[in-house]
Short mmCIF file of C-alpha atoms and ligand atoms in Angstrom, two decimals:
data_model
loop_
_atom_site.label_atom_id
_atom_site.label_comp_id
_atom_site.label_asym_id
_atom_site.label_seq_id
_atom_site.Cartn_x
_atom_site.Cartn_y
_atom_site.Cartn_z
CA MET A 19 -14.05 41.03 -1.95
CA ILE A 20 -10.60 39.54 -1.61
CA VAL A 21 -11.25 37.17 -4.52
CA LEU A 22 -12.26 40.06 -6.75
CA GLU A 23 -9.11 41.92 -5.91
CA VAL A 24 -6.98 38.94 -6.86
CA PHE A 25 -8.64 38.80 -10.26
CA THR A 26 -8.20 42.45 -10.96
CA ILE A 27 -4.49 42.41 -10.18
CA PHE A 28 -3.75 39.27 -12.17
CA ASN A 29 -2.77 40.58 -15.60
CA THR A 30 -2.87 37.51 -17.81
CA HIS A 31 -1.57 39.36 -20.86
CA GLU A 32 1.57 40.35 -18.98
CA ARG A 33 2.14 37.01 -17.32
CA VAL A 34 1.86 34.60 -20.27
CA ARG A 35 4.85 33.90 -22.53
CA SER A 36 5.14 36.97 -24.74
CA ASN A 37 5.20 35.04 -28.02
CA LEU A 38 1.64 33.83 -27.36
CA HIS A 39 0.35 37.37 -28.01
CA ASN A 40 0.82 36.79 -31.74
CA ILE A 41 -0.49 33.24 -31.92
CA HIS A 42 -4.13 32.66 -32.74
CA PRO A 43 -5.91 29.40 -32.00
CA TYR A 44 -6.13 27.15 -35.06
CA GLN A 45 -9.34 27.72 -37.03
CA PRO A 46 -10.46 24.33 -38.31
CA GLY A 47 -13.28 23.86 -40.81
CA ILE A 48 -16.66 24.15 -39.07
CA SER A 49 -17.20 21.01 -36.97
CA GLU A 50 -20.23 18.79 -37.00
CA ASP A 51 -21.29 20.02 -33.56
CA GLN A 52 -21.12 23.64 -34.74
CA LEU A 53 -23.07 22.74 -37.87
CA ARG A 54 -25.90 21.24 -35.87
CA LYS A 55 -26.05 24.37 -33.74
CA GLU A 56 -26.01 26.74 -36.70
CA PHE A 57 -28.18 24.87 -39.19
CA GLY A 58 -30.31 22.56 -37.07
CA LEU A 59 -30.55 19.13 -38.61
CA ALA A 60 -30.88 20.28 -42.22
CA HIS A 61 -28.96 18.17 -44.70
CA LEU A 62 -25.47 19.46 -45.18
CA ILE A 63 -22.68 18.50 -47.51
CA LYS A 64 -19.52 18.74 -45.48
CA LEU A 65 -16.55 19.15 -47.80
CA ASN A 66 -14.41 21.36 -45.61
CA SER A 67 -11.95 19.22 -43.62
CA ASN A 68 -10.63 16.50 -45.94
CA GLU A 69 -12.48 13.88 -43.94
CA ASN A 70 -13.25 10.51 -45.50
CA ALA A 71 -16.73 10.68 -47.08
CA LEU A 72 -17.08 6.90 -46.71
CA GLY A 73 -16.87 7.16 -42.94
CA PRO A 74 -14.59 5.27 -40.57
CA SER A 75 -13.00 1.93 -41.35
CA PRO A 76 -15.58 -0.72 -40.33
CA LEU A 77 -12.83 -2.92 -38.90
CA ALA A 78 -11.73 -0.03 -36.70
CA LEU A 79 -15.28 0.43 -35.43
CA GLU A 80 -15.46 -3.24 -34.41
CA ALA A 81 -12.14 -3.06 -32.58
CA ILE A 82 -13.22 0.13 -30.80
CA ALA A 83 -16.49 -1.47 -29.66
CA ARG A 84 -14.56 -4.45 -28.27
CA GLU A 85 -12.27 -2.13 -26.32
CA LEU A 86 -14.94 0.04 -24.68
CA PRO A 87 -15.45 -2.14 -21.55
CA LYS A 88 -11.77 -1.58 -20.74
CA LEU A 89 -12.00 2.20 -20.67
CA HIS A 90 -11.37 2.28 -16.92
CA LEU A 91 -7.82 1.03 -17.60
CA TYR A 92 -5.00 3.29 -18.73
CA PRO A 93 -3.76 2.61 -22.23
CA ASP A 94 -0.29 1.27 -22.94
CA GLY A 95 1.79 4.43 -22.67
CA GLY A 96 4.17 3.34 -25.39
CA SER A 97 1.41 2.28 -27.84
CA ASP A 98 3.51 -0.86 -28.33
CA LEU A 99 1.01 -3.11 -30.12
CA LEU A 100 0.03 -0.31 -32.48
CA ARG A 101 3.66 0.58 -33.16
CA GLU A 102 4.46 -3.07 -33.82
CA ALA A 103 1.60 -3.29 -36.31
CA ILE A 104 2.71 -0.08 -38.05
CA ALA A 105 6.29 -1.33 -38.16
CA ARG A 106 5.13 -4.57 -39.83
CA HIS A 107 3.01 -2.58 -42.27
CA HIS A 108 6.08 -0.60 -43.40
CA ALA A 109 8.64 -3.40 -42.95
CA LEU A 110 10.46 -1.39 -40.28
CA ARG A 111 11.32 -1.92 -36.62
CA MET A 112 8.97 -0.74 -33.90
CA GLU A 113 11.65 1.58 -32.46
CA GLU A 114 11.51 3.47 -35.75
CA VAL A 115 7.82 4.26 -35.24
CA PHE A 116 6.47 7.07 -33.07
CA ALA A 117 2.72 7.28 -32.37
CA GLY A 118 0.86 10.46 -31.52
CA ASN A 119 -2.51 11.97 -30.76
CA GLY A 120 -2.89 12.84 -34.45
CA SER A 121 0.04 14.05 -36.52
CA ASP A 122 -0.69 17.51 -35.10
CA ASP A 123 0.58 16.15 -31.79
CA ILE A 124 3.74 14.82 -33.42
CA ILE A 125 4.44 18.14 -35.17
CA LYS A 126 4.21 19.94 -31.84
CA LEU A 127 6.38 17.34 -30.10
CA ILE A 128 9.06 17.53 -32.79
CA SER A 129 9.00 21.31 -32.40
CA GLU A 130 9.39 20.99 -28.63
CA THR A 131 12.20 18.50 -29.08
CA PHE A 132 14.32 20.56 -31.45
CA LEU A 133 13.48 24.24 -31.30
CA GLU A 134 14.90 26.96 -29.16
CA GLU A 135 14.24 30.69 -29.36
CA GLY A 136 15.69 32.16 -32.54
CA ASP A 137 16.05 28.87 -34.39
CA GLU A 138 14.67 28.77 -37.90
CA VAL A 139 12.11 26.51 -39.53
CA VAL A 140 11.69 26.36 -43.30
CA VAL A 141 8.15 25.70 -44.52
CA PRO A 142 6.57 25.68 -47.97
CA PHE A 143 3.83 28.25 -48.63
CA PRO A 144 0.95 27.74 -48.85
CA SER A 145 0.95 24.56 -46.81
CA PHE A 146 -0.32 23.06 -43.57
CA SER A 147 -0.49 25.73 -40.85
CA GLN A 148 0.54 23.44 -37.99
CA TYR A 149 4.21 23.55 -39.06
CA GLY A 150 4.37 27.27 -38.37
CA PHE A 151 2.33 26.92 -35.22
CA GLY A 152 4.82 24.45 -33.71
CA ALA A 153 7.61 26.90 -34.51
CA GLU A 154 5.84 29.93 -33.06
CA VAL A 155 5.04 28.24 -29.78
CA MET A 156 8.77 27.59 -29.38
CA LYS A 157 9.73 31.16 -30.36
CA ALA A 158 11.46 29.92 -33.50
CA ASN A 159 11.37 31.97 -36.70
CA ILE A 160 9.51 30.76 -39.76
CA ARG A 161 10.90 31.09 -43.25
CA SER A 162 8.08 30.57 -45.73
CA VAL A 163 9.12 29.52 -49.20
CA PRO A 164 6.44 30.04 -51.86
CA LEU A 165 5.50 27.23 -54.19
CA ARG A 166 5.76 28.12 -57.89
CA SER A 167 2.71 29.63 -59.59
CA ASP A 168 1.55 26.16 -60.68
CA PHE A 169 1.92 25.10 -57.01
CA SER A 170 4.85 22.79 -57.71
CA TYR A 171 7.75 22.76 -55.27
CA ASP A 172 10.63 25.17 -55.75
CA VAL A 173 13.42 23.06 -54.24
CA GLN A 174 16.14 25.57 -55.13
CA ALA A 175 14.28 28.22 -53.14
CA LEU A 176 13.79 25.82 -50.22
CA LEU A 177 17.51 25.09 -50.17
CA ALA A 178 18.35 28.79 -50.42
CA ALA A 179 16.17 29.50 -47.37
CA ILE A 180 18.28 27.26 -45.16
CA THR A 181 20.77 29.09 -42.94
CA ASN A 182 23.01 27.94 -40.12
CA LYS A 183 20.09 28.62 -37.77
CA THR A 184 17.76 26.22 -39.57
CA LYS A 185 16.71 23.25 -37.44
CA LEU A 186 13.67 21.90 -39.29
CA LEU A 187 12.53 21.72 -42.90
CA TYR A 188 8.96 20.66 -43.69
CA LEU A 189 7.77 19.11 -46.92
CA CYS A 190 4.16 18.11 -47.48
CA THR A 191 3.30 15.82 -50.38
CA PRO A 192 0.61 15.77 -51.65
CA ASN A 193 0.54 19.27 -50.24
CA ASN A 194 -2.42 20.60 -48.28
CA PRO A 195 -4.17 22.77 -49.52
CA THR A 196 -2.86 22.60 -53.11
CA GLY A 197 -2.95 18.83 -53.74
CA THR A 198 0.31 19.04 -55.66
CA VAL A 199 3.26 16.70 -55.13
CA LEU A 200 6.99 16.82 -54.59
CA LYS A 201 8.77 14.77 -57.25
CA TYR A 202 11.06 11.93 -56.29
CA SER A 203 13.91 13.55 -58.20
CA GLU A 204 13.31 16.85 -56.36
CA PHE A 205 13.44 15.09 -53.01
CA THR A 206 16.75 13.37 -53.76
CA TRP A 207 18.17 16.60 -55.25
CA LEU A 208 17.27 18.34 -52.00
CA MET A 209 18.58 15.61 -49.70
CA GLU A 210 21.93 15.63 -51.46
CA ARG A 211 22.30 19.31 -50.59
CA VAL A 212 20.46 19.96 -47.34
CA PRO A 213 22.95 20.21 -44.44
CA LYS A 214 23.06 16.94 -42.50
CA ASP A 215 22.12 18.69 -39.25
CA VAL A 216 18.76 19.92 -40.56
CA PHE A 217 15.89 17.61 -39.62
CA VAL A 218 13.50 17.09 -42.54
CA ILE A 219 9.85 16.24 -41.90
CA VAL A 220 7.97 14.83 -44.88
CA ASP A 221 4.22 14.94 -44.23
CA LEU A 222 2.54 12.12 -46.15
CA ALA A 223 -1.01 12.60 -44.83
CA TYR A 224 -2.45 12.16 -48.35
CA ASP A 225 0.20 9.86 -49.78
CA ASN A 226 -2.08 6.88 -50.42
CA TYR A 227 -4.32 8.90 -52.71
CA ALA A 228 -1.48 9.89 -55.03
CA THR A 229 -0.84 8.18 -58.36
CA ASP A 230 1.66 10.43 -60.16
CA PRO A 231 4.51 8.05 -61.07
CA GLU A 232 7.04 10.89 -60.64
CA ARG A 233 5.96 11.73 -57.10
CA PHE A 234 8.05 11.17 -54.01
CA PHE A 235 7.04 8.00 -52.22
CA VAL A 236 8.57 6.05 -49.38
CA THR A 237 10.64 3.10 -50.48
CA LYS A 238 11.93 0.16 -48.48
CA ASP A 239 15.12 1.97 -47.62
CA ALA A 240 13.20 5.06 -46.56
CA LEU A 241 15.27 5.51 -43.45
CA ILE A 242 18.67 5.74 -45.09
CA TYR A 243 18.65 9.42 -44.18
CA PRO A 244 19.09 9.70 -40.39
CA ASN A 245 17.78 13.28 -40.51
CA VAL A 246 14.43 12.56 -42.19
CA CYS A 247 11.08 11.43 -40.80
CA TYR A 248 7.80 10.64 -42.51
CA LEU A 249 4.46 11.64 -41.01
CA HIS A 250 1.30 9.61 -41.52
CA THR A 251 -2.19 9.94 -40.13
CA PHE A 252 -5.25 7.78 -39.59
CA SER A 253 -7.46 10.86 -40.02
CA LYS A 254 -7.90 10.86 -43.79
CA LEU A 255 -7.54 7.56 -45.63
CA TYR A 256 -8.76 5.46 -42.69
CA GLY A 257 -11.59 7.86 -41.82
CA LEU A 258 -10.60 8.23 -38.18
CA ALA A 259 -10.13 12.00 -37.79
CA GLY A 260 -12.25 12.01 -34.64
CA LEU A 261 -10.13 9.31 -33.01
CA ARG A 262 -6.84 11.28 -33.20
CA VAL A 263 -4.01 8.98 -34.24
CA GLY A 264 -0.97 9.73 -36.33
CA TYR A 265 2.48 8.24 -36.59
CA ALA A 266 5.95 9.06 -37.75
CA LEU A 267 8.65 6.83 -39.20
CA GLY A 268 12.24 7.73 -38.61
CA ASN A 269 15.50 7.41 -36.78
CA GLU A 270 14.96 5.75 -33.39
CA GLN A 271 17.48 8.06 -31.72
CA VAL A 272 15.29 11.00 -32.64
CA TRP A 273 12.24 9.30 -31.14
CA SER A 274 14.15 8.54 -27.95
CA TYR A 275 14.18 12.31 -27.40
CA VAL A 276 10.66 12.96 -28.63
CA HIS A 277 9.42 10.40 -26.08
CA ARG A 278 10.79 12.70 -23.35
CA VAL A 279 8.39 15.51 -24.21
CA ARG A 280 5.23 13.55 -25.00
CA GLU A 281 2.44 13.02 -22.50
CA PRO A 282 2.66 9.64 -20.73
CA PHE A 283 -0.51 8.33 -22.44
CA ASN A 284 -0.62 10.44 -25.58
CA VAL A 285 -2.58 7.90 -27.64
CA ASN A 286 -5.74 6.74 -25.93
CA ARG A 287 -6.88 3.16 -25.52
CA VAL A 288 -9.59 3.01 -28.21
CA ALA A 289 -7.40 4.98 -30.61
CA GLN A 290 -4.60 2.41 -30.34
CA ARG A 291 -6.95 -0.49 -31.03
CA GLY A 292 -9.00 1.26 -33.70
CA ALA A 293 -5.94 2.39 -35.62
CA GLN A 294 -4.36 -1.05 -35.48
CA ALA A 295 -7.50 -2.62 -36.93
CA ALA A 296 -7.78 0.06 -39.62
CA LEU A 297 -4.34 -0.86 -40.95
CA GLU A 298 -5.76 -4.26 -41.87
CA ASP A 299 -8.86 -2.82 -43.55
CA VAL A 300 -7.71 -3.28 -47.13
CA GLU A 301 -11.24 -3.06 -48.51
CA HIS A 302 -12.00 0.30 -46.89
CA VAL A 303 -8.68 1.67 -48.14
CA ARG A 304 -9.40 0.44 -51.66
CA ARG A 305 -12.83 2.06 -51.70
CA SER A 306 -11.46 5.33 -50.29
CA VAL A 307 -8.74 5.56 -52.93
CA ALA A 308 -11.20 4.67 -55.70
CA LEU A 309 -13.59 7.38 -54.54
CA ALA A 310 -10.83 9.99 -54.68
CA GLN A 311 -9.91 8.93 -58.20
CA ARG A 312 -13.51 9.11 -59.42
CA SER A 313 -13.95 12.48 -57.70
CA ARG A 314 -10.90 13.93 -59.43
CA GLU A 315 -12.46 13.15 -62.79
CA GLN A 316 -15.79 14.62 -61.69
CA TYR A 317 -14.23 17.93 -60.61
CA ALA A 318 -12.09 18.12 -63.74
CA THR A 319 -15.34 18.64 -65.68
CA LEU A 320 -15.50 22.14 -64.15
CA GLU A 321 -12.82 23.13 -66.64
CA ASN A 322 -15.57 22.97 -69.28
CA TYR A 323 -17.23 25.85 -67.47
CA GLY A 324 -14.11 27.99 -67.59
CA LEU A 325 -13.06 27.24 -64.03
CA ARG A 326 -9.45 26.47 -63.17
CA VAL A 327 -9.17 23.23 -61.20
CA ILE A 328 -5.73 22.47 -59.77
CA PRO A 329 -4.95 18.82 -60.59
CA SER A 330 -4.83 17.17 -57.19
CA GLU A 331 -3.17 14.00 -55.97
CA ALA A 332 -5.12 14.09 -52.68
CA ASN A 333 -8.74 13.74 -51.53
CA PHE A 334 -9.53 17.42 -52.17
CA THR A 335 -8.99 19.95 -54.90
CA LEU A 336 -8.56 23.69 -55.31
CA VAL A 337 -11.05 25.42 -57.59
CA GLU A 338 -10.52 29.03 -58.70
CA VAL A 339 -13.80 30.87 -58.23
CA GLY A 340 -12.87 34.57 -58.25
CA ASN A 341 -13.49 35.53 -54.65
CA GLY A 342 -13.00 32.50 -52.41
CA ILE A 343 -14.68 33.88 -49.29
CA GLN A 344 -17.69 35.09 -51.29
CA ALA A 345 -18.04 31.70 -52.98
CA PHE A 346 -17.71 30.01 -49.59
CA GLU A 347 -20.64 32.08 -48.27
CA GLN A 348 -22.78 31.41 -51.34
CA LEU A 349 -22.13 27.68 -51.18
CA LYS A 350 -22.89 27.69 -47.46
CA GLN A 351 -26.33 29.13 -48.20
CA LYS A 352 -26.91 26.01 -50.28
CA GLY A 353 -25.79 23.75 -47.47
CA ILE A 354 -22.40 23.01 -49.05
CA LEU A 355 -19.40 23.58 -46.83
CA VAL A 356 -15.98 24.12 -48.38
CA ARG A 357 -12.85 25.89 -47.20
CA ALA A 358 -11.66 29.35 -48.25
CA GLY A 359 -9.52 32.20 -47.06
CA TYR A 360 -6.08 30.62 -47.29
CA PRO A 361 -3.42 33.33 -47.41
CA GLY A 362 -2.11 33.46 -50.96
CA LEU A 363 -5.12 31.56 -52.28
CA GLU A 364 -7.78 34.26 -52.01
CA SER A 365 -9.35 33.37 -55.36
CA PHE A 366 -9.76 29.67 -54.54
CA VAL A 367 -11.96 27.37 -52.55
CA ARG A 368 -10.67 24.00 -51.37
CA VAL A 369 -13.23 21.27 -51.81
CA THR A 370 -12.88 17.90 -50.10
CA PHE A 371 -14.10 15.02 -52.23
CA GLY A 372 -17.48 13.76 -51.06
CA LEU A 373 -19.66 10.87 -52.13
CA ASP A 374 -20.47 10.81 -55.86
CA GLU A 375 -23.86 12.48 -55.38
CA GLU A 376 -22.43 15.12 -53.00
CA ASN A 377 -19.79 15.97 -55.58
CA GLU A 378 -22.48 16.33 -58.23
CA VAL A 379 -24.40 18.85 -56.12
CA CYS A 380 -21.22 20.78 -55.32
CA ILE A 381 -20.04 20.80 -58.93
CA GLU A 382 -23.38 22.12 -60.12
CA ALA A 383 -23.19 24.91 -57.55
CA LEU A 384 -19.61 25.72 -58.53
CA CYS A 385 -20.57 26.01 -62.23
CA GLU A 386 -22.22 29.32 -61.37
CA PHE A 387 -18.84 30.87 -60.71
CA GLY A 388 -17.65 29.83 -64.14
CA ARG A 389 -20.43 31.53 -66.07
CA ALA A 390 -20.36 34.68 -63.94
C1 PLP B 417 -5.08 16.45 -42.03
C2 PLP B 417 -3.62 16.60 -42.06
C3 PLP B 417 -2.82 15.97 -41.11
C4 PLP B 417 -3.42 15.08 -40.10
O1 PLP B 417 -3.56 15.65 -38.89
P1 PLP B 417 -4.08 14.76 -37.69
O2 PLP B 417 -3.62 15.55 -36.54
O3 PLP B 417 -3.41 13.43 -37.78
O4 PLP B 417 -5.56 14.67 -37.82
C5 PLP B 417 -1.45 16.12 -41.19
N1 PLP B 417 -0.90 16.82 -42.17
C6 PLP B 417 -1.62 17.41 -43.11
C7 PLP B 417 -0.95 18.13 -44.20
C8 PLP B 417 -3.01 17.33 -43.08
O5 PLP B 417 -3.74 17.93 -44.01
#
């Protein structure tokens, strides 16, 4: 009886932080576990989460297997060996590398490090939803700056959105979900004008897939700007989305504060070893990049059927199908899973590149929307 009474008088809605009322849990693409539940073991073509169709890096798998007997031991809290390896990979110092439980973790930690109630965060739109999420959790205000109609960056508009309350500016290149890139000249134009006390986060999750010679890319003197960091992930190119490892390159003073808000063991033991091995897996990287390039050409053929395909520099592409959600449902009936329903992109589906034969099946199914 007493227990029941306690439950009835505990009003969760009233007691939680008020800004949580407007935050909804992130809706990822349907997971493999959910798929099994919903469809049984029928063959499915999963093109909804930008995962690597080739699977995980084989070198990572070997390193993970070797590490399993040590699972009773805590990992190295500072991920030192992994950070050293990443530093070598980018010709930087280990203090300039921060490792996280996926780049999602790092985005949240950067938000917790910098943001107070009422601060402002400038984000491109449409782009990766985690940037806004990190801001909302901290009661900061989001200023969304639309991309141009061809989904290129509008750097003048980004600059104009910055006020004296702006703490963070996000850039994502190639941008998810559009696949379009920020140009090198646009980045430098912006950095010459952005106030020096605004921290700029450049998300390079799909960087290795990009080939546009005009795109922004990280050079040797990447860290000349003390107020910029670059986010990378092992989830896409290295095929380790299930492992959860991401990293950021930037000013070590910034990381000295971000370390204060992270969990003591935020990157687990197998993740540290697997990611380190994946960095060395040149062959897997080469095959992954080659697959994305072939896939781009495959999807471009949809233009012949009157469908608009947004030229993508990533491992996915937007295809204009009329009604995105309807197309999503129709494709799902055929066992093809894509992503739809992005605000501002109602007429599109986002298709992750699959294996050659998976792309063929998907492209054939998409042709229907061209003729209709
Ligand atoms: C997938 C993705 C990431 C990676 O997130 P993880 O948490 O490392 O899996 C980061 N940024 C963008 C834009 C992405 O699409």
